[in-house]
Amino acid sequence: MTVQQTAGPDPYFPANGDARYRVHRYELALDYRPGPNRLSGTARINAIAGRAPLAEFQLNLADFKIGRVRVDGRQPQYTHRGGRLRLRPAKPLRAGTAFTVEVHWSGNPSPVPSPWGGIGWEELTDGALVASQPVGAPSWYPCNDRPADKASYHLSVTTPSSYAVVAGGRLLTRTTRASTTTWVYEQAAPTSSYLVGLSIGKYETVLLGDPGLGGVPQHGHIPAQLLPEFSRDFARQPAMMELFQELFGPYPFDEYAVVVTEEDLDVPVEAQGLSLFGANHVDGARSSERLVAHELAHQWFGNSVSIADWRHIWLNEGFAKYAEWLWSERSGGRTAHQLAAAAHRFLSSLPQDLRLADPGRKSMFDDRLYERGGLTVHAVRCALGDIAFFRMLRAWAGLNRNGSVTTTTFTAHAARFTTEPLDDLFDAWVHGAALPPMPSAESGTAV
């Protein structure tokens, strides 16, 4: 497993996260009332100080009322302003020591502002959902909000019994008392804070396919009126799961769930073990099937193999984009090379001022990053040849499972699968801005 954490603040979001310590477990107990959109919560955070003593440290948390706060059972000094909860323990924490933080908070959750509008906790007409990429996690719980700081999660959510709660991970218990039900989920695999998914709504639950012995349980949670369309639109997801396990290696988590909300979403949102789709992505005609493949592929690329900081987002989106093309190729649609050529034509008509290796915060979610990222993966495939390329892909997902990676990690990894240097390829596709020529499907001197 490769874990590469940045030594300082994330260059795109310096106010988020604290590199001076790392969290290894969050235990969150939430009570949510959809009518008044009222959330109260308790967090128990188990963390480890870094290489220097911690006289003070910070968590990210939006504008909630703070109740009890403890560090190792003792009350610290703290301030809470601008989305930062700064804590000064009664005694500095020794380097490398384990410590526990307890925070109680309450209020009306709402999306936090970002360059892309409000993100995070979103109140729906009848329920709520969380879509946190990249910095929306503090909209609903206190966290060390940096993608490389991955932890396990125990999540307990109490809400009126007419609502279902869906979270990434395994449902341990569901307990009804009077008019409320408490849902308890465990996500044992290390998870980035922005990838903790949650949806609260009135859903029907269906099993997607028969996982069989050793298979991956896949469930859909959808409004009852959308069931007929959903049944067609997601019918091939079990086949996608089978293909991606063949190409990328074993599915990295215990289960996979998809949620469809009653409302439209601009784009689907992946969380760890969970993807969220809008009603507009379900039409009974498989119009959004490429997005079904894209979100599933993120479970390997982006979730299990995470980025050390947001400069490297092309490693998430480029591989998920390429997975769309692989699914098309293997399910009777256009080949990956044909789709790559279409992407190349699209990019050639647009400004060529984006560098994958460091796109800048404003261009993190630019369509060009997705398309050029997919093209870059295709260029590597063309250079290596299929046998070495798919060996490389499986090894990338396997060696870095539960870890954090950078562009440099990937370029060094890919180079091990060919006798020819790949420096010029990566200089052109990843570090350069000008669009290189369309890669040839016939090139490749692989080992």
Short mmCIF file of N, CA and C in Angstrom, two decimals, residues 166-274:
data_model
loop_
_atom_site.label_atom_id
_atom_site.label_comp_id
_atom_site.label_asym_id
_atom_site.label_seq_id
_atom_site.Cartn_x
_atom_site.Cartn_y
_atom_site.Cartn_z
N VAL A 166 -29.46 5.85 4.13
CA VAL A 166 -28.49 5.07 3.36
C VAL A 166 -27.13 5.75 3.50
N ALA A 167 -26.13 4.97 3.88
CA ALA A 167 -24.77 5.48 4.00
C ALA A 167 -23.82 4.48 3.36
N GLY A 168 -22.61 4.94 3.04
CA GLY A 168 -21.60 4.04 2.50
C GLY A 168 -21.12 3.11 3.61
N GLY A 169 -21.03 1.84 3.30
CA GLY A 169 -20.58 0.88 4.32
C GLY A 169 -21.63 -0.17 4.56
N ARG A 170 -21.41 -0.94 5.61
CA ARG A 170 -22.31 -2.07 5.93
C ARG A 170 -23.31 -1.63 7.00
N LEU A 171 -24.59 -1.91 6.73
CA LEU A 171 -25.64 -1.63 7.73
C LEU A 171 -25.53 -2.68 8.83
N LEU A 172 -25.22 -2.23 10.05
CA LEU A 172 -25.08 -3.15 11.17
C LEU A 172 -26.41 -3.42 11.86
N THR A 173 -27.12 -2.34 12.19
CA THR A 173 -28.40 -2.49 12.90
C THR A 173 -29.36 -1.41 12.46
N ARG A 174 -30.65 -1.70 12.63
CA ARG A 174 -31.70 -0.72 12.43
C ARG A 174 -32.70 -0.93 13.56
N THR A 175 -32.82 0.06 14.42
CA THR A 175 -33.61 -0.10 15.65
C THR A 175 -34.69 0.97 15.72
N THR A 176 -35.94 0.53 15.85
CA THR A 176 -37.06 1.48 15.94
C THR A 176 -37.53 1.60 17.37
N ARG A 177 -37.65 2.86 17.80
CA ARG A 177 -38.20 3.16 19.12
C ARG A 177 -39.25 4.26 18.95
N ALA A 178 -40.49 3.96 19.36
CA ALA A 178 -41.58 4.93 19.19
C ALA A 178 -41.64 5.38 17.73
N SER A 179 -41.43 6.68 17.48
CA SER A 179 -41.60 7.18 16.11
C SER A 179 -40.29 7.39 15.37
N THR A 180 -39.16 6.97 15.96
CA THR A 180 -37.87 7.17 15.30
C THR A 180 -37.15 5.84 15.09
N THR A 181 -36.27 5.85 14.12
CA THR A 181 -35.45 4.67 13.84
C THR A 181 -33.98 5.10 13.78
N THR A 182 -33.13 4.29 14.38
CA THR A 182 -31.69 4.54 14.37
C THR A 182 -31.03 3.53 13.45
N TRP A 183 -30.30 4.06 12.48
CA TRP A 183 -29.57 3.24 11.51
C TRP A 183 -28.08 3.34 11.83
N VAL A 184 -27.42 2.19 11.92
CA VAL A 184 -26.00 2.18 12.26
C VAL A 184 -25.21 1.51 11.14
N TYR A 185 -24.26 2.26 10.60
CA TYR A 185 -23.41 1.79 9.51
C TYR A 185 -21.96 1.77 9.95
N GLU A 186 -21.21 0.83 9.38
CA GLU A 186 -19.76 0.75 9.60
C GLU A 186 -19.05 0.75 8.25
N GLN A 187 -18.14 1.71 8.08
CA GLN A 187 -17.26 1.71 6.92
C GLN A 187 -15.85 1.45 7.44
N ALA A 188 -15.42 0.19 7.34
CA ALA A 188 -14.14 -0.21 7.94
C ALA A 188 -12.96 0.27 7.10
N ALA A 189 -13.14 0.39 5.79
CA ALA A 189 -12.02 0.77 4.93
C ALA A 189 -11.69 2.25 5.11
N PRO A 190 -10.41 2.60 5.08
CA PRO A 190 -10.03 4.02 5.21
C PRO A 190 -10.76 4.88 4.17
N THR A 191 -11.35 5.98 4.64
CA THR A 191 -12.23 6.81 3.82
C THR A 191 -11.85 8.28 3.97
N SER A 192 -11.75 8.98 2.84
CA SER A 192 -11.53 10.43 2.88
C SER A 192 -12.81 11.12 3.37
N SER A 193 -12.65 12.24 4.07
CA SER A 193 -13.81 12.91 4.68
C SER A 193 -14.87 13.28 3.65
N TYR A 194 -14.46 13.72 2.46
CA TYR A 194 -15.45 14.14 1.46
C TYR A 194 -16.20 12.97 0.86
N LEU A 195 -15.73 11.74 1.09
CA LEU A 195 -16.35 10.55 0.51
C LEU A 195 -17.28 9.82 1.48
N VAL A 196 -17.59 10.44 2.61
CA VAL A 196 -18.57 9.85 3.52
C VAL A 196 -19.96 10.25 2.99
N GLY A 197 -20.66 9.28 2.45
CA GLY A 197 -21.94 9.56 1.80
C GLY A 197 -23.11 9.29 2.73
N LEU A 198 -24.19 10.05 2.54
CA LEU A 198 -25.38 9.89 3.37
C LEU A 198 -26.58 10.39 2.59
N SER A 199 -27.67 9.62 2.64
CA SER A 199 -28.92 10.06 2.03
C SER A 199 -30.07 9.66 2.93
N ILE A 200 -30.99 10.59 3.12
CA ILE A 200 -32.16 10.36 3.98
C ILE A 200 -33.39 10.65 3.14
N GLY A 201 -34.25 9.66 2.95
CA GLY A 201 -35.42 9.85 2.11
C GLY A 201 -36.37 8.67 2.21
N LYS A 202 -37.41 8.69 1.37
CA LYS A 202 -38.40 7.62 1.35
C LYS A 202 -38.14 6.77 0.12
N TYR A 203 -37.49 5.63 0.36
CA TYR A 203 -36.98 4.81 -0.73
C TYR A 203 -37.51 3.38 -0.65
N GLU A 204 -37.61 2.77 -1.82
CA GLU A 204 -37.75 1.32 -1.94
C GLU A 204 -36.34 0.76 -2.14
N THR A 205 -36.07 -0.39 -1.56
CA THR A 205 -34.75 -1.00 -1.69
C THR A 205 -34.85 -2.27 -2.53
N VAL A 206 -33.97 -2.37 -3.54
CA VAL A 206 -33.96 -3.55 -4.40
C VAL A 206 -32.54 -4.09 -4.47
N LEU A 207 -32.45 -5.40 -4.69
CA LEU A 207 -31.15 -6.05 -4.90
C LEU A 207 -30.85 -6.04 -6.39
N LEU A 208 -29.66 -5.61 -6.74
CA LEU A 208 -29.24 -5.58 -8.14
C LEU A 208 -28.48 -6.86 -8.45
N GLY A 209 -29.12 -7.75 -9.17
CA GLY A 209 -28.46 -9.01 -9.52
C GLY A 209 -28.33 -9.92 -8.31
N ASP A 210 -27.76 -11.08 -8.54
CA ASP A 210 -27.52 -12.05 -7.47
C ASP A 210 -26.02 -12.11 -7.24
N PRO A 211 -25.55 -11.60 -6.08
CA PRO A 211 -24.09 -11.56 -5.88
C PRO A 211 -23.46 -12.94 -5.81
N GLY A 212 -24.22 -13.97 -5.43
CA GLY A 212 -23.65 -15.31 -5.35
C GLY A 212 -22.61 -15.42 -4.25
N LEU A 213 -21.98 -16.56 -4.17
CA LEU A 213 -20.95 -16.78 -3.15
C LEU A 213 -19.74 -15.91 -3.45
N GLY A 214 -19.34 -15.10 -2.49
CA GLY A 214 -18.17 -14.25 -2.67
C GLY A 214 -18.40 -13.05 -3.55
N GLY A 215 -19.63 -12.84 -4.01
CA GLY A 215 -19.93 -11.69 -4.85
C GLY A 215 -20.13 -10.42 -4.04
N VAL A 216 -20.29 -9.32 -4.74
CA VAL A 216 -20.46 -8.03 -4.08
C VAL A 216 -21.94 -7.70 -3.99
N PRO A 217 -22.50 -7.57 -2.78
CA PRO A 217 -23.90 -7.15 -2.66
C PRO A 217 -24.08 -5.74 -3.23
N GLN A 218 -25.08 -5.60 -4.12
CA GLN A 218 -25.37 -4.30 -4.74
C GLN A 218 -26.85 -4.00 -4.55
N HIS A 219 -27.14 -2.86 -3.94
CA HIS A 219 -28.51 -2.48 -3.69
C HIS A 219 -28.83 -1.13 -4.32
N GLY A 220 -30.07 -0.99 -4.72
CA GLY A 220 -30.58 0.30 -5.18
C GLY A 220 -31.62 0.81 -4.22
N HIS A 221 -31.61 2.10 -3.97
CA HIS A 221 -32.58 2.74 -3.08
C HIS A 221 -33.23 3.86 -3.90
N ILE A 222 -34.48 3.68 -4.23
CA ILE A 222 -35.11 4.59 -5.18
C ILE A 222 -36.55 4.90 -4.78
N PRO A 223 -37.06 6.08 -5.18
CA PRO A 223 -38.48 6.36 -4.98
C PRO A 223 -39.32 5.33 -5.74
N ALA A 224 -40.41 4.90 -5.13
CA ALA A 224 -41.21 3.80 -5.69
C ALA A 224 -41.64 4.08 -7.13
N GLN A 225 -41.97 5.33 -7.43
CA GLN A 225 -42.50 5.64 -8.76
C GLN A 225 -41.43 5.53 -9.86
N LEU A 226 -40.16 5.49 -9.47
CA LEU A 226 -39.08 5.40 -10.46
C LEU A 226 -38.56 3.97 -10.64
N LEU A 227 -39.16 3.02 -9.94
CA LEU A 227 -38.67 1.64 -9.99
C LEU A 227 -38.64 1.05 -11.41
N PRO A 228 -39.69 1.21 -12.23
CA PRO A 228 -39.64 0.61 -13.57
C PRO A 228 -38.49 1.14 -14.41
N GLU A 229 -38.28 2.45 -14.39
CA GLU A 229 -37.18 3.03 -15.17
C GLU A 229 -35.83 2.60 -14.61
N PHE A 230 -35.72 2.63 -13.29
CA PHE A 230 -34.46 2.24 -12.64
C PHE A 230 -34.09 0.81 -13.01
N SER A 231 -35.08 -0.08 -13.02
CA SER A 231 -34.81 -1.50 -13.29
C SER A 231 -34.16 -1.69 -14.64
N ARG A 232 -34.49 -0.86 -15.61
CA ARG A 232 -33.84 -0.95 -16.92
C ARG A 232 -32.49 -0.21 -16.94
N ASP A 233 -32.48 1.00 -16.39
CA ASP A 233 -31.28 1.83 -16.48
C ASP A 233 -30.09 1.23 -15.75
N PHE A 234 -30.34 0.50 -14.66
CA PHE A 234 -29.24 -0.05 -13.85
C PHE A 234 -29.13 -1.57 -14.02
N ALA A 235 -29.83 -2.12 -15.01
CA ALA A 235 -29.85 -3.58 -15.17
C ALA A 235 -28.46 -4.13 -15.46
N ARG A 236 -27.60 -3.34 -16.10
CA ARG A 236 -26.28 -3.86 -16.49
C ARG A 236 -25.19 -3.52 -15.48
N GLN A 237 -25.56 -2.92 -14.35
CA GLN A 237 -24.53 -2.61 -13.35
C GLN A 237 -23.84 -3.87 -12.83
N PRO A 238 -24.56 -4.98 -12.55
CA PRO A 238 -23.83 -6.19 -12.13
C PRO A 238 -22.80 -6.65 -13.17
N ALA A 239 -23.11 -6.49 -14.46
CA ALA A 239 -22.13 -6.86 -15.49
C ALA A 239 -20.95 -5.90 -15.48
N MET A 240 -21.20 -4.62 -15.19
CA MET A 240 -20.10 -3.66 -15.03
C MET A 240 -19.20 -4.08 -13.88
N MET A 241 -19.82 -4.45 -12.76
CA MET A 241 -19.05 -4.87 -11.59
C MET A 241 -18.15 -6.06 -11.96
N GLU A 242 -18.70 -7.00 -12.70
CA GLU A 242 -17.94 -8.18 -13.11
C GLU A 242 -16.76 -7.77 -14.00
N LEU A 243 -17.03 -6.89 -14.97
CA LEU A 243 -15.97 -6.45 -15.88
C LEU A 243 -14.89 -5.68 -15.14
N PHE A 244 -15.29 -4.75 -14.29
CA PHE A 244 -14.30 -3.93 -13.60
C PHE A 244 -13.46 -4.75 -12.63
N GLN A 245 -14.05 -5.78 -12.05
CA GLN A 245 -13.23 -6.66 -11.20
C GLN A 245 -12.22 -7.43 -12.05
N GLU A 246 -12.62 -7.80 -13.24
CA GLU A 246 -11.68 -8.48 -14.16
C GLU A 246 -10.54 -7.53 -14.55
N LEU A 247 -10.88 -6.27 -14.85
CA LEU A 247 -9.88 -5.34 -15.36
C LEU A 247 -9.09 -4.63 -14.27
N PHE A 248 -9.74 -4.32 -13.14
CA PHE A 248 -9.11 -3.49 -12.10
C PHE A 248 -8.72 -4.28 -10.86
N GLY A 249 -9.21 -5.50 -10.73
CA GLY A 249 -8.98 -6.27 -9.51
C GLY A 249 -10.21 -6.29 -8.63
N PRO A 250 -10.17 -7.00 -7.50
CA PRO A 250 -11.35 -7.17 -6.66
C PRO A 250 -11.95 -5.82 -6.22
N TYR A 251 -13.28 -5.80 -6.15
CA TYR A 251 -13.97 -4.62 -5.63
C TYR A 251 -13.43 -4.32 -4.24
N PRO A 252 -13.05 -3.06 -3.95
CA PRO A 252 -12.28 -2.80 -2.73
C PRO A 252 -13.07 -2.68 -1.43
N PHE A 253 -14.42 -2.73 -1.49
CA PHE A 253 -15.21 -2.53 -0.28
C PHE A 253 -16.18 -3.70 -0.08
N ASP A 254 -16.95 -3.65 1.00
CA ASP A 254 -17.85 -4.76 1.33
C ASP A 254 -19.08 -4.79 0.43
N GLU A 255 -19.65 -3.62 0.14
CA GLU A 255 -20.92 -3.54 -0.57
C GLU A 255 -20.90 -2.31 -1.47
N TYR A 256 -21.90 -2.24 -2.36
CA TYR A 256 -22.06 -1.06 -3.20
C TYR A 256 -23.54 -0.72 -3.27
N ALA A 257 -23.85 0.54 -3.01
CA ALA A 257 -25.24 0.99 -3.05
C ALA A 257 -25.37 2.17 -4.00
N VAL A 258 -26.51 2.27 -4.67
CA VAL A 258 -26.84 3.45 -5.45
C VAL A 258 -28.16 4.01 -4.92
N VAL A 259 -28.22 5.32 -4.84
CA VAL A 259 -29.43 6.02 -4.41
C VAL A 259 -29.88 6.92 -5.55
N VAL A 260 -31.18 6.92 -5.81
CA VAL A 260 -31.76 7.88 -6.74
C VAL A 260 -32.70 8.78 -5.94
N THR A 261 -32.47 10.08 -5.98
CA THR A 261 -33.32 11.02 -5.26
C THR A 261 -34.54 11.36 -6.10
N GLU A 262 -35.54 11.94 -5.46
CA GLU A 262 -36.73 12.37 -6.20
C GLU A 262 -36.47 13.65 -6.98
N GLU A 263 -35.36 14.30 -6.67
CA GLU A 263 -35.05 15.58 -7.31
C GLU A 263 -33.92 15.41 -8.31
N ASP A 264 -33.79 16.38 -9.20
CA ASP A 264 -32.72 16.35 -10.20
C ASP A 264 -31.40 16.76 -9.55
N LEU A 265 -30.32 16.18 -10.04
CA LEU A 265 -28.97 16.57 -9.65
C LEU A 265 -28.20 16.94 -10.91
N ASP A 266 -27.34 17.96 -10.81
CA ASP A 266 -26.54 18.35 -11.97
C ASP A 266 -25.72 17.18 -12.48
N VAL A 267 -25.05 16.52 -11.57
CA VAL A 267 -24.24 15.34 -11.91
C VAL A 267 -24.40 14.32 -10.80
N PRO A 268 -24.20 13.03 -11.10
CA PRO A 268 -24.17 12.05 -10.00
C PRO A 268 -22.97 12.32 -9.10
N VAL A 269 -23.02 11.79 -7.90
CA VAL A 269 -21.96 12.03 -6.91
C VAL A 269 -21.53 10.69 -6.33
N GLU A 270 -20.22 10.42 -6.36
CA GLU A 270 -19.75 9.19 -5.74
C GLU A 270 -19.34 9.45 -4.31
N ALA A 271 -19.62 8.48 -3.47
CA ALA A 271 -19.09 8.42 -2.11
C ALA A 271 -18.49 7.02 -1.96
N GLN A 272 -17.87 6.75 -0.83
CA GLN A 272 -17.22 5.44 -0.68
C GLN A 272 -18.28 4.36 -0.46
N GLY A 273 -18.36 3.43 -1.40
CA GLY A 273 -19.35 2.37 -1.32
C GLY A 273 -20.75 2.80 -1.71
N LEU A 274 -20.90 4.01 -2.23
CA LEU A 274 -22.23 4.58 -2.48
C LEU A 274 -22.14 5.62 -3.58
#
